[in-house]
Amino acid sequence: MKVCRRETFNSAHRLFREDWSDKKNLEVFGKCSHPNFHGHNYALEVWVDGEIDPETGFVIDLKILKHIILDHVIERFDHRNLNLDCPEFKGINPTTENIARVIWNILRENLDSKFGIEVQLSETEKNKVLYNGN
Amino acid sequence: MKVCRRETFNSAHRLFREDWSDKKNLEVFGKCSHPNFHGHNYALEVWVDGEIDPETGFVIDLKILKHIILDHVIERFDHRNLNLDCPEFKGINPTTENIARVIWNILRENLDSKFGIEVQLSETEKNKVLYNGN
Amino acid sequence: MKVCRRETFNSAHRLFREDWSDKKNLEVFGKCSHPNFHGHNYALEVWVDGEIDPETGFVIDLKILKHIILDHVIERFDHRNLNLDCPEFKGINPTTENIARVIWNILRENLDSKFGIEVQLSETEKNKVLYNGN
Amino acid sequence: MKVCRRETFNSAHRLFREDWSDKKNLEVFGKCSHPNFHGHNYALEVWVDGEIDPETGFVIDLKILKHIILDHVIERFDHRNLNLDCPEFKGINPTTENIARVIWNILRENLDSKFGIEVQLSETEKNKVLYNGN
Amino acid sequence: MKVCRRETFNSAHRLFREDWSDKKNLEVFGKCSHPNFHGHNYALEVWVDGEIDPETGFVIDLKILKHIILDHVIERFDHRNLNLDCPEFKGINPTTENIARVIWNILRENLDSKFGIEVQLSETEKNKVLYNGN
Amino acid sequence: MKVCRRETFNSAHRLFREDWSDKKNLEVFGKCSHPNFHGHNYALEVWVDGEIDPETGFVIDLKILKHIILDHVIERFDHRNLNLDCPEFKGINPTTENIARVIWNILRENLDSKFGIEVQLSETEKNKVLYNGN
């Protein structure tokens, strides 16, 4: 049984490697490398996999999962510049893949190890990723 | 190959254990335990896993799947109070997890055993569950 | 210029007139009159019509509008039974039309009279209403 | 890590076997077999499974995936009649299952074999399929 | 007070004038003029404007509105070819604008004249029209 | 008759007045004033009001409207920082209201004066504005 909580955050970012020239960044990352950043409404789905607790009927209380997501993910990234404000992306290009992996790692540290975790992250209506830790 | 049919139903419920005090119900289930019930537009996705029939090109005729869902799930739960009207939840707290499991069991009895079944049930825009019988 | 804030609430209700027989209630309101209630995820859009404040660039600060909606509408109706718990519907059948009118009146009392107000309320994916006070 | 690109196309089709009588086609496929065709807005999600490239932070550059989908799928099927215009469906009933399998095969030929591929195809808001090549 | 009912239908069509050459049809209507048709999932919102009936709390019973739409619109156009199967489009190019006008006229004949009517019709996720009879 | 075309763009911005202290900006604009910007997926609906051309059946060819929007709006603002990259917002706080007004003015210059124009702009799933030039 898997349960899912959805939250959103709004961040600025650019795709960019410091060790590449501006020309190469533009060739590879296109308009996503524009120097003054752009931004997205990220939609995050956190799926937690576990057994139903026979006492409550919950896999995990979604109120608790919500607060873990708000305190450890949304609080850090919402209304922030992922490149400039967030040490989690020091030396890491904030592609949707890398953001999902960072979020998965944060959640892994904050959720009981008995739970499996999957993170689905949408960057736009057309682009999204899914990461389960493997 | 998996195919999916989506249907919706609108029900009242409350989260509540009869063997707990009102105080404990409120502590654990919060506003979901309010005594006079609240309700949801449940969105149900039934995924059926099987081989494509080479004659029709269908895994299962979705018109048939639709009628199985309408007759055995929607007819029972739509515009009903899950706690009071539905014997399926006698002694079972109608969390989204438990509703999904009850629906999965109903569908399992009404679909050929050659098919795998997954049930995704959304309670709100932010909360949903996925159950495959394991 | 109109601005809009969207919020949701989850309530139980039934369509029912005390002065009608059960038979007549069932004839007119169908399954919506079932005695033990059903429920919905109501989606509320509040549109506020006004001039852009040249100082802030806002018609109204949507953080303020959000808190007015949360404090005066969501707090009253979310996870409640509209028929039993909410004095606003004493003697008023909680159709989507009447719920929208009650909400419009609440907002009218809590928003500066310089603003026009429109309320769009969705009961299901297929049914919604729009009310502007006229 | 899986990444997804969503595109849409609008096609006419009918469900129909030439070796069946009109009567049998109508019995099995119902209104989907009407002789003058009907049509759909198909929504296609292409999921690609692979490792994150440590240099770019991408599993696959979604701009590249987008162009593969546009050139090899959308260009062939968009604003076309699947039964009459598309040799891919010669002798194949264009059910959603079969369309998804045809698309999966096209993508398999055009994507590096190191990637896993899943195709989700929605025919309507209520009907969709998922195919991963098995 | 306005109330809205949403229904969908799936049709084939092409944009085409018989009195124009194929070349001119292609110049003006592009891929929408392809000879073997394409199709869409049309989403129809019917808005009805009127007073709340103090007895029922309804502007119009949406069950009744639903059946008027199903019987007079969906029944005629769903799983049909608008150009070939529907006499309503004899000599009328089935653009979204013209389909909306045809539907508005059908509803006008079938709804009490005390009601105002607006028809919103979506052809794709990106294109839609709104018609109120003027 | 109104017709609508929907397009999206992804931009960074901050709410901020240069003539205010950082403290006052933070008091009024909250986290929207964070110095390193955040961003959004803006969803733009352009509604054009006019007569149906009896020759084509179009109010305006939506392919033409699409290209006007892409060339004059999306090209300028997509993957850009509204505060730093876009002279249109020199001295203008990029609230959703002001962005909608800027877009309306751009479209007004690029569309025949016989057409009425309305711009609906969504900043998030919960916040949007509508502007018709008055």
CSV table of C-alpha atoms in Angstrom, one decimal, chain B residues 1-8 45 47 51-52 54-63, chain D residues 15 17 20 24 28-30 93 95 97-98 100-101 120 125-131 134:
chain,number,residue,atom,x,y,z
B,1,MET,CA,0.0,-3.8,-20.6
B,2,LYS,CA,-2.2,-2.0,-18.1
B,3,VAL,CA,-5.4,-0.2,-18.8
B,4,CYS,CA,-7.3,2.2,-16.5
B,5,ARG,CA,-10.8,3.3,-16.0
B,6,ARG,CA,-11.6,6.4,-13.8
B,7,GLU,CA,-14.9,6.9,-11.9
B,8,THR,CA,-15.9,9.1,-9.0
B,45,GLU,CA,-8.6,4.8,-10.9
B,47,TRP,CA,-5.8,-0.3,-13.4
B,51,GLU,CA,-2.3,-9.4,-22.2
B,52,ILE,CA,-3.8,-7.7,-25.3
B,54,PRO,CA,-5.2,-10.3,-30.4
B,55,GLU,CA,-8.8,-10.5,-31.6
B,56,THR,CA,-10.1,-7.2,-30.2
B,57,GLY,CA,-7.0,-5.3,-29.3
B,58,PHE,CA,-8.3,-4.9,-25.8
B,59,VAL,CA,-6.7,-6.0,-22.5
B,60,ILE,CA,-10.3,-5.8,-21.2
B,61,ASP,CA,-13.2,-4.0,-22.8
B,62,LEU,CA,-13.3,-0.7,-20.8
B,63,LYS,CA,-17.1,-0.6,-21.2
D,15,LEU,CA,-12.5,0.4,-33.9
D,17,ARG,CA,-12.1,-5.5,-38.0
D,20,TRP,CA,-16.0,-9.1,-39.1
D,24,LYS,CA,-20.4,-8.0,-35.1
D,28,VAL,CA,-18.2,-5.7,-29.8
D,29,PHE,CA,-17.0,-2.1,-30.3
D,30,GLY,CA,-20.3,-0.3,-29.9
D,93,ASN,CA,-7.2,-2.2,-34.7
D,95,THR,CA,-7.4,0.6,-29.7
D,97,GLU,CA,-3.6,-0.5,-26.2
D,98,ASN,CA,-2.5,-1.0,-29.8
D,100,ALA,CA,0.5,2.7,-27.2
D,101,ARG,CA,2.3,-0.4,-28.4
D,120,GLN,CA,1.2,6.1,-21.0
D,125,GLU,CA,-10.4,11.8,-19.2
D,126,LYS,CA,-11.6,8.3,-18.0
D,127,ASN,CA,-9.6,5.8,-20.2
D,128,LYS,CA,-5.8,5.4,-20.4
D,129,VAL,CA,-3.2,2.6,-20.8
D,130,LEU,CA,0.4,2.1,-19.7
D,131,TYR,CA,2.9,-0.1,-21.7
D,134,ASN,CA,6.5,-6.6,-21.9
